[in-house]
Short mmCIF file of C-alpha atoms and ligand atoms in Angstrom, two decimals:
data_model
loop_
_atom_site.label_atom_id
_atom_site.label_comp_id
_atom_site.label_asym_id
_atom_site.label_seq_id
_atom_site.Cartn_x
_atom_site.Cartn_y
_atom_site.Cartn_z
CA MET A 123 129.39 90.27 89.21
CA ILE A 124 125.67 89.39 89.02
CA GLY A 125 124.26 89.05 92.53
CA ASP A 126 126.88 91.30 94.12
CA PHE A 127 125.47 93.88 96.55
CA SER A 128 127.79 96.73 97.52
CA ILE A 129 127.16 99.39 100.17
CA HIS A 130 128.52 102.84 99.33
CA ALA A 131 127.37 104.90 102.30
CA THR A 132 125.45 104.49 105.53
CA ASP A 133 123.47 106.91 107.69
CA GLY A 134 122.49 105.14 110.91
CA GLN A 135 120.94 101.84 109.74
CA ALA A 136 120.04 103.33 106.35
CA ARG A 137 122.35 102.34 103.47
CA LEU A 138 123.11 103.47 99.95
CA GLY A 139 123.75 100.33 97.89
CA GLU A 140 124.01 98.80 94.45
CA LEU A 141 122.60 95.41 93.46
CA HIS A 142 124.10 93.91 90.30
CA THR A 143 121.57 92.02 88.16
CA ALA A 144 121.72 90.48 84.68
CA HIS A 145 119.82 93.48 83.32
CA GLY A 146 121.74 96.23 85.09
CA ILE A 147 122.57 97.77 88.43
CA VAL A 148 119.82 98.72 90.89
CA ARG A 149 120.73 101.68 93.11
CA THR A 150 119.17 101.18 96.53
CA PRO A 151 117.06 102.19 98.38
CA ALA A 152 114.83 101.42 95.37
CA PHE A 153 111.10 101.62 94.82
CA MET A 154 109.82 99.00 92.36
CA PRO A 155 106.69 99.93 90.39
CA VAL A 156 104.35 96.97 90.08
CA GLY A 157 103.44 95.53 86.71
CA THR A 158 100.35 93.38 86.46
CA VAL A 159 99.99 91.34 83.27
CA GLY A 160 103.18 92.48 81.64
CA THR A 161 102.52 96.17 81.99
CA VAL A 162 102.55 98.83 84.67
CA LYS A 163 98.93 99.73 83.95
CA SER A 164 98.57 102.58 81.41
CA LEU A 165 102.33 103.18 81.12
CA CYS A 166 104.62 102.15 78.27
CA PRO A 167 108.28 101.28 78.92
CA GLN A 168 109.44 104.76 77.88
CA ASP A 169 107.14 106.33 80.48
CA LEU A 170 108.75 104.07 83.09
CA ARG A 171 112.24 105.05 82.01
CA ASP A 172 111.26 108.76 81.96
CA ALA A 173 109.93 108.38 85.51
CA GLY A 174 113.28 106.98 86.65
CA SER A 175 112.27 103.34 87.11
CA GLN A 176 115.26 101.07 87.54
CA ILE A 177 113.54 97.76 88.35
CA ILE A 178 109.87 96.75 88.04
CA LEU A 179 107.78 93.86 89.30
CA GLY A 180 106.36 91.26 86.94
CA ASN A 181 103.31 89.31 88.00
CA THR A 182 103.94 85.57 88.24
CA TYR A 183 100.39 84.56 89.18
CA HIS A 184 98.68 86.48 86.40
CA LEU A 185 101.21 85.73 83.66
CA TYR A 186 101.10 82.01 84.53
CA LEU A 187 97.34 81.98 84.10
CA ARG A 188 97.34 84.25 81.04
CA PRO A 189 99.03 84.17 78.51
CA GLY A 190 101.06 81.39 80.22
CA ASP A 191 104.69 81.43 81.32
CA GLU A 192 105.66 78.98 78.57
CA LEU A 193 104.19 81.24 75.89
CA VAL A 194 106.19 84.16 77.35
CA ALA A 195 109.30 81.95 77.31
CA ARG A 196 108.68 81.07 73.63
CA ARG A 197 108.37 84.80 72.94
CA GLY A 198 111.82 85.34 74.40
CA GLY A 199 110.89 86.03 78.00
CA LEU A 200 109.16 88.93 79.76
CA HIS A 201 111.88 91.51 78.98
CA ARG A 202 111.48 90.98 75.24
CA PHE A 203 107.69 90.43 75.45
CA MET A 204 107.02 93.76 77.19
CA ARG A 205 110.09 95.59 75.84
CA TRP A 206 111.48 96.40 79.29
CA ASP A 207 115.27 95.97 79.24
CA GLY A 208 115.90 96.82 82.89
CA PRO A 209 115.81 94.45 85.88
CA ILE A 210 112.56 92.62 86.68
CA LEU A 211 111.69 91.09 90.06
CA THR A 212 108.87 88.56 90.28
CA ASP A 213 107.06 87.38 93.38
CA SER A 214 106.38 83.65 93.75
CA GLY A 215 102.61 84.07 93.39
CA GLY A 216 101.67 82.46 96.71
CA PHE A 217 100.53 85.73 98.21
CA GLN A 218 98.40 86.46 95.14
CA VAL A 219 96.77 83.05 95.30
CA PHE A 220 95.58 83.94 98.78
CA SER A 221 94.50 87.44 97.85
CA LEU A 222 92.92 86.71 94.46
CA SER A 223 91.93 83.11 94.10
CA GLY A 224 88.70 82.00 95.75
CA LEU A 225 89.24 78.30 96.27
CA ARG A 226 92.67 77.39 97.54
CA LYS A 227 94.20 74.77 99.78
CA LEU A 228 97.55 74.68 101.56
CA THR A 229 99.20 71.25 101.34
CA PRO A 230 102.73 70.12 102.35
CA ASP A 231 103.60 70.00 98.66
CA GLY A 232 102.33 73.48 97.78
CA VAL A 233 99.23 75.61 97.28
CA GLU A 234 96.24 74.24 95.36
CA PHE A 235 93.97 76.88 93.86
CA ARG A 236 91.41 77.62 91.21
CA SER A 237 92.06 80.26 88.57
CA HIS A 238 90.09 83.46 89.20
CA ILE A 239 89.79 83.68 85.41
CA ASP A 240 88.23 80.33 84.42
CA GLY A 241 88.05 78.28 87.62
CA SER A 242 90.60 75.70 86.39
CA LYS A 243 92.58 73.86 89.09
CA HIS A 244 96.29 74.52 89.66
CA LEU A 245 99.06 73.59 92.10
CA PHE A 246 101.93 75.92 92.96
CA THR A 247 104.87 74.01 94.43
CA PRO A 248 108.24 75.53 95.40
CA GLU A 249 109.71 74.04 92.23
CA LYS A 250 106.80 75.02 89.95
CA VAL A 251 106.91 78.70 90.88
CA LEU A 252 110.64 78.75 90.14
CA ASP A 253 110.01 77.16 86.73
CA ILE A 254 107.46 79.90 86.03
CA GLN A 255 109.84 82.68 87.12
CA ARG A 256 112.68 81.13 85.10
CA ASN A 257 110.37 81.01 82.05
CA LEU A 258 109.55 84.68 82.56
CA GLY A 259 113.29 85.43 82.66
CA SER A 260 113.05 87.18 86.01
CA ASP A 261 116.27 88.78 87.32
CA VAL A 262 115.23 88.39 90.96
CA MET A 263 112.97 85.47 91.91
CA MET A 264 111.13 84.87 95.18
CA VAL A 265 110.62 81.54 96.92
CA LEU A 266 107.15 80.11 97.52
CA ASP A 267 106.07 81.04 101.04
CA GLU A 268 102.96 81.22 103.19
CA CYS A 269 102.12 84.78 104.14
CA VAL A 270 100.47 84.13 107.51
CA PRO A 271 97.13 85.94 107.82
CA TYR A 272 96.95 88.85 110.26
CA GLY A 273 95.72 87.66 113.65
CA ALA A 274 97.01 84.08 113.31
CA ASP A 275 97.97 82.69 116.75
CA HIS A 276 101.44 81.57 117.83
CA ALA A 277 100.72 77.88 117.26
CA TYR A 278 99.46 78.39 113.70
CA THR A 279 102.30 80.75 112.88
CA LEU A 280 104.89 78.29 114.21
CA LYS A 281 103.40 75.45 112.18
CA SER A 282 103.34 77.67 109.10
CA LEU A 283 107.03 78.39 109.58
CA ASP A 284 107.90 74.71 109.28
CA LEU A 285 106.17 74.64 105.90
CA THR A 286 107.62 77.93 104.70
CA HIS A 287 111.14 76.91 105.74
CA ALA A 288 110.81 73.50 104.07
CA TRP A 289 109.64 75.24 100.89
CA ALA A 290 112.56 77.70 101.11
CA ALA A 291 115.04 74.82 101.34
CA ARG A 292 113.40 73.05 98.37
CA SER A 293 113.59 76.31 96.41
CA ARG A 294 117.30 76.80 97.12
CA GLU A 295 117.90 73.13 96.16
CA ASN A 296 116.05 73.72 92.91
CA HIS A 297 117.90 76.89 91.88
CA ALA A 298 121.67 77.00 92.42
CA PRO A 299 123.13 80.43 93.31
CA GLY A 300 123.63 82.52 90.18
CA ARG A 301 122.01 79.95 87.85
CA ASN A 302 121.52 81.67 84.49
CA GLY A 303 122.13 85.03 86.19
CA GLN A 304 118.77 84.75 87.97
CA LEU A 305 118.97 85.64 91.66
CA LEU A 306 116.86 83.95 94.34
CA PHE A 307 115.66 85.75 97.47
CA GLY A 308 114.40 84.03 100.62
CA ILE A 309 111.40 85.33 102.58
CA VAL A 310 111.28 85.64 106.38
CA GLN A 311 107.90 85.09 108.01
CA GLY A 312 106.87 84.65 111.65
CA GLY A 313 103.76 86.84 111.81
CA PHE A 314 103.70 89.30 114.72
CA PHE A 315 105.70 87.14 117.14
CA LYS A 316 109.25 88.34 117.76
CA ASP A 317 110.51 84.90 118.77
CA LEU A 318 109.13 83.42 115.53
CA ARG A 319 110.64 86.24 113.48
CA GLU A 320 114.02 85.35 115.03
CA ARG A 321 113.42 81.66 114.30
CA SER A 322 112.50 82.41 110.68
CA ALA A 323 115.43 84.77 110.11
CA GLU A 324 117.80 82.16 111.55
CA ALA A 325 116.43 79.42 109.29
CA VAL A 326 115.99 81.37 106.05
CA CYS A 327 119.19 83.44 106.27
CA SER A 328 121.28 80.27 106.65
CA MET A 329 120.21 78.99 103.22
CA ASP A 330 122.61 81.11 101.14
CA PHE A 331 120.03 83.24 99.29
CA GLU A 332 121.26 86.27 97.32
CA GLY A 333 118.88 88.54 99.22
CA HIS A 334 116.21 88.35 101.91
CA ALA A 335 112.65 89.67 102.08
CA ILE A 336 110.54 90.51 105.08
CA GLY A 337 107.16 88.92 104.36
CA GLY A 338 103.98 88.81 106.37
CA LEU A 339 103.71 92.56 106.99
CA SER A 340 101.28 95.11 105.56
CA VAL A 341 98.53 92.51 105.94
CA GLY A 342 96.02 94.62 107.85
CA GLU A 343 97.98 95.40 111.03
CA SER A 344 98.25 98.90 112.47
CA THR A 345 101.15 101.09 111.45
CA ALA A 346 102.54 100.83 114.98
CA GLU A 347 102.50 97.00 114.81
CA MET A 348 104.15 97.02 111.38
CA TYR A 349 106.88 99.41 112.53
CA ASP A 350 107.47 97.38 115.70
CA LEU A 351 108.01 94.11 113.79
CA LEU A 352 109.98 95.91 111.07
CA ALA A 353 112.39 97.34 113.66
CA HIS A 354 112.79 93.89 115.19
CA THR A 355 113.19 91.91 111.97
CA ALA A 356 115.27 94.07 109.61
CA PRO A 357 118.49 93.91 111.70
CA LEU A 358 118.15 90.10 111.88
CA LEU A 359 118.80 89.90 108.12
CA PRO A 360 122.47 89.88 107.04
CA ALA A 361 123.64 93.44 106.38
CA HIS A 362 125.78 92.47 103.38
CA LYS A 363 122.79 91.27 101.35
CA PRO A 364 119.78 93.24 100.06
CA ARG A 365 116.73 93.52 102.32
CA TYR A 366 113.30 93.69 100.61
CA LEU A 367 110.13 94.71 102.48
CA MET A 368 107.27 93.16 100.50
CA GLY A 369 104.17 95.16 99.67
CA VAL A 370 105.29 98.36 101.41
CA GLY A 371 103.96 100.90 101.10
CA LYS A 372 102.84 104.40 101.82
CA PRO A 373 105.53 107.11 101.53
CA LEU A 374 106.15 107.26 105.30
CA ASP A 375 106.26 103.46 105.56
CA ILE A 376 108.95 103.32 102.87
CA LEU A 377 111.02 105.93 104.73
CA GLU A 378 110.55 103.99 107.99
CA GLY A 379 111.83 100.90 106.20
CA ILE A 380 114.87 102.74 104.83
CA GLU A 381 115.64 104.01 108.32
CA HIS A 382 115.80 100.39 109.52
CA GLY A 383 118.10 99.26 106.72
CA VAL A 384 115.62 98.04 104.11
CA ASP A 385 116.83 98.42 100.50
CA MET A 386 113.91 97.44 98.23
CA PHE A 387 110.17 98.13 98.26
CA ASP A 388 107.16 97.34 96.07
CA CYS A 389 103.61 98.59 96.36
CA VAL A 390 100.54 98.92 94.17
CA LEU A 391 99.57 102.21 95.88
CA PRO A 392 100.99 104.67 93.30
CA THR A 393 99.45 102.82 90.34
CA ARG A 394 96.20 101.74 92.00
CA ASN A 395 95.55 105.13 93.62
CA ALA A 396 96.35 106.96 90.38
CA ARG A 397 93.33 105.18 88.92
CA ASN A 398 91.07 106.27 91.73
CA GLY A 399 92.27 109.87 91.72
CA THR A 400 94.37 109.78 94.90
CA LEU A 401 97.57 111.58 93.99
CA TYR A 402 100.73 112.00 96.06
CA THR A 403 102.35 115.44 96.01
CA SER A 404 104.96 117.48 97.88
CA GLN A 405 102.01 119.15 99.63
CA GLY A 406 100.42 115.86 100.71
CA GLN A 407 97.67 113.79 99.13
CA VAL A 408 95.43 115.40 96.51
CA ASN A 409 92.06 113.79 95.74
CA ILE A 410 91.76 115.23 92.26
CA LYS A 411 88.01 114.58 92.03
CA ARG A 412 87.26 117.22 94.66
CA ALA A 413 85.28 120.27 93.53
CA GLN A 414 87.95 122.61 94.86
CA TYR A 415 90.11 121.73 91.80
CA ARG A 416 87.41 122.56 89.21
CA GLU A 417 89.10 125.78 88.14
CA ASP A 418 92.51 125.31 89.73
CA ASP A 419 95.02 126.32 87.07
CA GLU A 420 98.03 125.21 89.12
CA PRO A 421 100.08 122.13 88.23
CA LEU A 422 99.28 119.07 90.32
CA ASP A 423 102.62 119.41 92.11
CA PRO A 424 104.75 122.54 91.47
CA ALA A 425 107.77 120.68 92.90
CA CYS A 426 107.42 117.77 90.44
CA SER A 427 109.03 117.73 86.99
CA CYS A 428 107.04 114.84 85.51
CA TYR A 429 105.25 115.18 82.14
CA THR A 430 101.89 115.59 83.89
CA CYS A 431 103.03 118.39 86.19
CA ARG A 432 104.91 120.18 83.41
CA ASN A 433 101.90 120.32 81.09
CA PHE A 434 98.50 120.11 82.73
CA SER A 435 96.44 121.96 85.32
CA ARG A 436 94.62 120.40 88.25
CA ALA A 437 91.40 121.57 86.57
CA TYR A 438 92.18 119.50 83.49
CA LEU A 439 93.21 116.44 85.53
CA ARG A 440 89.99 116.69 87.54
CA HIS A 441 87.96 117.00 84.34
CA LEU A 442 89.59 113.89 82.85
CA TYR A 443 88.97 111.94 86.04
CA VAL A 444 85.30 112.97 86.37
CA ALA A 445 84.77 112.22 82.65
CA LYS A 446 86.42 108.79 83.18
CA GLU A 447 88.76 109.53 80.29
CA LEU A 448 91.55 106.97 79.70
CA LEU A 449 94.08 109.80 79.68
CA SER A 450 93.26 110.33 83.38
CA TYR A 451 94.80 106.91 84.20
CA ARG A 452 97.90 107.65 82.19
CA LEU A 453 98.62 111.18 83.46
CA ASN A 454 97.84 110.30 87.09
CA THR A 455 99.98 107.16 86.94
CA ILE A 456 102.90 108.99 85.30
CA HIS A 457 102.84 111.38 88.24
CA ASN A 458 102.32 108.92 91.12
CA VAL A 459 105.02 106.54 89.88
CA ARG A 460 107.37 109.50 89.51
CA PHE A 461 106.54 110.64 93.05
CA PHE A 462 107.48 107.26 94.57
CA LEU A 463 110.62 106.98 92.45
CA ASP A 464 111.66 110.53 93.39
CA LEU A 465 110.97 109.68 97.06
CA ALA A 466 113.49 106.81 96.77
CA ALA A 467 115.96 108.89 94.74
CA GLY A 468 115.81 111.65 97.37
CA ALA A 469 116.41 109.07 100.08
CA ARG A 470 119.53 107.80 98.26
CA GLU A 471 120.80 111.37 98.04
CA ALA A 472 120.03 112.01 101.71
CA VAL A 473 121.78 108.83 102.89
CA ALA A 474 124.80 109.67 100.72
CA HIS A 475 125.12 112.98 102.58
CA GLY A 476 124.17 111.81 106.08
CA ARG A 477 120.93 113.82 105.98
CA PHE A 478 118.35 111.01 106.03
CA GLU A 479 116.81 112.00 109.37
CA VAL A 480 116.02 115.51 108.10
CA TYR A 481 114.69 114.08 104.83
CA LYS A 482 112.34 111.72 106.65
CA ALA A 483 111.15 114.47 109.02
CA ARG A 484 110.22 116.66 106.03
CA PHE A 485 107.94 113.96 104.61
CA ARG A 486 106.43 113.30 108.01
CA GLU A 487 105.45 116.98 108.10
CA ILE A 488 103.82 116.62 104.69
CA PHE A 489 101.96 113.33 105.23
CA GLN A 490 101.43 113.36 108.96
CA PRO A 491 101.54 117.01 110.04
CA ALA A 492 102.13 117.40 113.77
CA GLU A 493 98.88 118.15 115.61
CA ALA A 494 98.36 121.88 115.06
N1 LIG B 168 105.52 86.29 98.59
C1 LIG B 168 105.02 87.22 99.40
N2 LIG B 168 104.50 88.36 98.90
C2 LIG B 168 103.97 89.29 99.77
C3 LIG B 168 103.34 90.45 99.24
C4 LIG B 168 103.25 90.72 97.75
C5 LIG B 168 104.26 91.76 97.33
N3 LIG B 168 103.86 92.39 96.05
C6 LIG B 168 103.83 91.48 94.92
C7 LIG B 168 103.22 92.13 93.69
C8 LIG B 168 103.40 91.19 92.51
C9 LIG B 168 102.79 91.77 91.25
C10 LIG B 168 101.34 92.17 91.44
C11 LIG B 168 101.12 93.03 92.66
C12 LIG B 168 101.77 92.49 93.92
C13 LIG B 168 102.79 91.36 100.14
N4 LIG B 168 102.08 92.50 99.92
C14 LIG B 168 101.75 92.94 101.15
N5 LIG B 168 101.00 94.01 101.39
C15 LIG B 168 100.40 94.77 100.32
C16 LIG B 168 99.28 95.53 101.01
C17 LIG B 168 98.65 96.51 100.12
C18 LIG B 168 99.15 97.80 100.12
C19 LIG B 168 98.53 98.74 99.30
C20 LIG B 168 97.45 98.39 98.49
C21 LIG B 168 96.98 97.06 98.49
C22 LIG B 168 97.57 96.12 99.32
N6 LIG B 168 102.21 92.17 102.14
C23 LIG B 168 102.87 91.16 101.53
C24 LIG B 168 103.49 90.03 102.05
C25 LIG B 168 104.02 89.09 101.16
C26 LIG B 168 104.61 87.86 101.66
O1 LIG B 168 104.68 87.59 102.89
N7 LIG B 168 105.08 86.97 100.75
ZN1 LIG B 169 104.27 115.14 88.64
#
């Protein structure tokens, strides 16, 4: 039934799972392409389906500000509005307030902020952000949390936990398990302190959420620091529920997460980097604007079967990028999203056959070749 998470194979800590949502089953490990204001920039829903997307992210903060979550609700919800009939996960918007909105204030009741669009004042409370996500019709909703800034000391991080845990409890109170088929995930914080990560996992994972996210990572720390806290925190989350690593990440970071038992990932990298010409391929990163591709008749990635790689040369993709043609966004995004979705699909296949270690090693060779 909706909310059920079943594990079909394991390979070390890595697992092959299925999360049942109101809009279909998500096979995990899953990469979730990020939509912004009701679209994964430059892609239409068919492109997303062709790329193999199962579940995408909607954008609570932006949609609340424009066109408004209540307008989207009146239009039948985000699925109908954007014509995406698969699962949608929405973040609570707290993280975006801190990364996008200039003026904002943390209060015991929630986060006060000014719209980056027109400067109007708003307050996100644990209850308000659930109303917004319910209006959007989200299949998986996130609680309001404070993502502690990188470098915060132990005292600040501990104090922040009290707030984040109180907000998590208010969120669970406000949305009963399985209400209207909309799942609610808790978020574990604790910064870069292992004792606080344990404290947060203990508190959040006792509140009967349908899944749990690791928050507070990929906030400017080194890869080594992220991996250290990831390895410590992932096993603290109940194994029988989905684990979601927020905002991660680069291909190798996703594989590191899968190795530690993480099931769901979201990152703006494939879509954002497509627009600045940084493309991910089976031979490593390709910066398509480089002169070396001027007359390169090869496909972007010979090992990729996306529309872009089946039809166009690197020379043409470079030309479109240099000419700032809109088609550059679309073709580059079709490829990058496909690359991340294929990365996750390959990981599912590898875990199913007990070959994840070899799979991960292959990508490490591509994206972090051993010192020659
Ligand atoms: N609640 C919450 N969200 C977090 C997010 C947002 C996840 N993506 C939402 C998605 C919604 C729709 C619009 C886009 C965002 C994070 N993103 C990152 N790093 C990204 C670091 C990064 C990586 C590559 C490029 C830019 C930034 N760390 C995160 C930590 C948290 C957290 O503790 N709590
Ligand atoms: Zn491709």
